[in-house]
């Protein structure tokens, strides 16, 4: 079945540091890939997505490129801010069982950015 | 525009009881999905509904059931609650069922089973 493996946390960085959170996936079909972010006490918000190979999703300074050859979708940001502190989830959407596009999530990576 | 709304926000039940969670999708969205998020884990898929029909079901026991109404709102029902059902229950809506469609999540209902 489909699965997503992402870097275990927690990750602690200083403000303005470079961020990478690794994500790899296994899928039977040709999935779409997503990064969602969950701030404390809130639901999930879409951060970015990519729907085909070599697509780059970007939003709020975050980027991720859909790499089919390495089955990866690593999240990067050049300079993190304290406000980026949250849990980040990598997810894929694939035609599962032929009738629905459920999201399959990784376990999440807690990011803490210190001033 | 209003986002996905869920009610109640918090709920405390005892083992063996029944619970109903409610979700209203974004206006114009016809698909609703339910996910269970246990503390420290990623969300797990429970159900997906589209145009009032069940289109997918995750690996959850028959104690879990759901339905979608003509106005596209949805209910998730859980019978005979177990301690392990304690979790954040998330509802997500999307316009349709295409693979690249974004699912927009509500704030969730936090269920505690004692």
Short mmCIF file of N, CA, C and O in Angstrom, two decimals, chain B residues 2-3 17 19 21-23 26 31 34 36 48 52 60 67 85 90 95 100 108:
data_model
loop_
_atom_site.label_atom_id
_atom_site.label_comp_id
_atom_site.label_asym_id
_atom_site.label_seq_id
_atom_site.Cartn_x
_atom_site.Cartn_y
_atom_site.Cartn_z
N UNK B 2 -16.35 31.21 4.50
CA UNK B 2 -16.14 30.38 5.67
C UNK B 2 -15.38 29.13 5.28
O UNK B 2 -15.56 28.58 4.19
N UNK B 3 -14.53 28.69 6.19
CA UNK B 3 -13.80 27.46 5.96
C UNK B 3 -14.61 26.27 6.41
O UNK B 3 -15.82 26.38 6.67
N UNK B 17 -20.08 4.41 25.32
CA UNK B 17 -21.03 5.39 24.81
C UNK B 17 -20.91 5.56 23.31
O UNK B 17 -20.01 5.02 22.66
N UNK B 19 -20.96 8.51 20.02
CA UNK B 19 -20.69 9.91 19.76
C UNK B 19 -21.01 10.25 18.30
O UNK B 19 -20.86 9.40 17.41
N UNK B 21 -20.14 13.31 15.51
CA UNK B 21 -19.37 14.50 15.18
C UNK B 21 -19.91 15.07 13.88
O UNK B 21 -20.29 14.32 12.98
N UNK B 22 -19.90 16.40 13.76
CA UNK B 22 -20.50 17.04 12.61
C UNK B 22 -19.51 17.93 11.86
O UNK B 22 -18.59 18.50 12.46
N UNK B 23 -19.75 18.06 10.57
CA UNK B 23 -18.84 18.80 9.71
C UNK B 23 -19.63 19.52 8.61
O UNK B 23 -20.51 18.92 7.98
N UNK B 26 -16.70 23.61 2.97
CA UNK B 26 -16.65 24.90 2.30
C UNK B 26 -17.74 24.93 1.24
O UNK B 26 -18.00 23.93 0.56
N UNK B 31 -17.21 17.03 -1.69
CA UNK B 31 -16.58 15.86 -1.09
C UNK B 31 -16.17 16.17 0.35
O UNK B 31 -15.62 17.25 0.63
N UNK B 34 -13.07 12.17 6.39
CA UNK B 34 -12.82 12.15 7.84
C UNK B 34 -11.49 11.47 8.11
O UNK B 34 -11.16 10.44 7.49
N UNK B 36 -8.66 10.48 11.52
CA UNK B 36 -8.40 10.38 12.95
C UNK B 36 -6.92 10.68 13.19
O UNK B 36 -6.06 10.08 12.54
N UNK B 48 -14.40 8.68 3.05
CA UNK B 48 -14.61 9.76 2.10
C UNK B 48 -15.99 9.65 1.49
O UNK B 48 -16.40 8.54 1.09
N UNK B 52 -22.99 12.38 -1.54
CA UNK B 52 -23.77 11.57 -0.60
C UNK B 52 -23.48 10.08 -0.67
O UNK B 52 -24.13 9.29 0.02
N UNK B 60 -10.79 0.90 9.60
CA UNK B 60 -11.42 1.15 10.89
C UNK B 60 -12.56 0.15 11.09
O UNK B 60 -13.19 -0.27 10.11
N UNK B 67 -22.17 9.55 7.22
CA UNK B 67 -23.09 9.82 6.14
C UNK B 67 -22.92 11.26 5.70
O UNK B 67 -22.40 12.10 6.45
N UNK B 85 -10.15 5.25 21.16
CA UNK B 85 -10.79 6.17 20.22
C UNK B 85 -10.49 7.63 20.55
O UNK B 85 -10.86 8.53 19.80
N UNK B 90 -10.61 14.95 12.39
CA UNK B 90 -10.53 16.02 11.40
C UNK B 90 -11.45 15.75 10.23
O UNK B 90 -11.53 14.63 9.73
N UNK B 95 -13.49 20.13 -3.67
CA UNK B 95 -14.53 20.33 -4.69
C UNK B 95 -14.99 19.00 -5.27
O UNK B 95 -16.17 18.77 -5.46
N UNK B 100 -5.15 15.63 -7.65
CA UNK B 100 -4.40 16.81 -7.24
C UNK B 100 -5.21 17.82 -6.45
O UNK B 100 -4.70 18.87 -6.09
N UNK B 108 -11.07 20.52 13.73
CA UNK B 108 -11.10 19.24 14.42
C UNK B 108 -11.99 19.21 15.64
O UNK B 108 -12.35 20.26 16.21
#
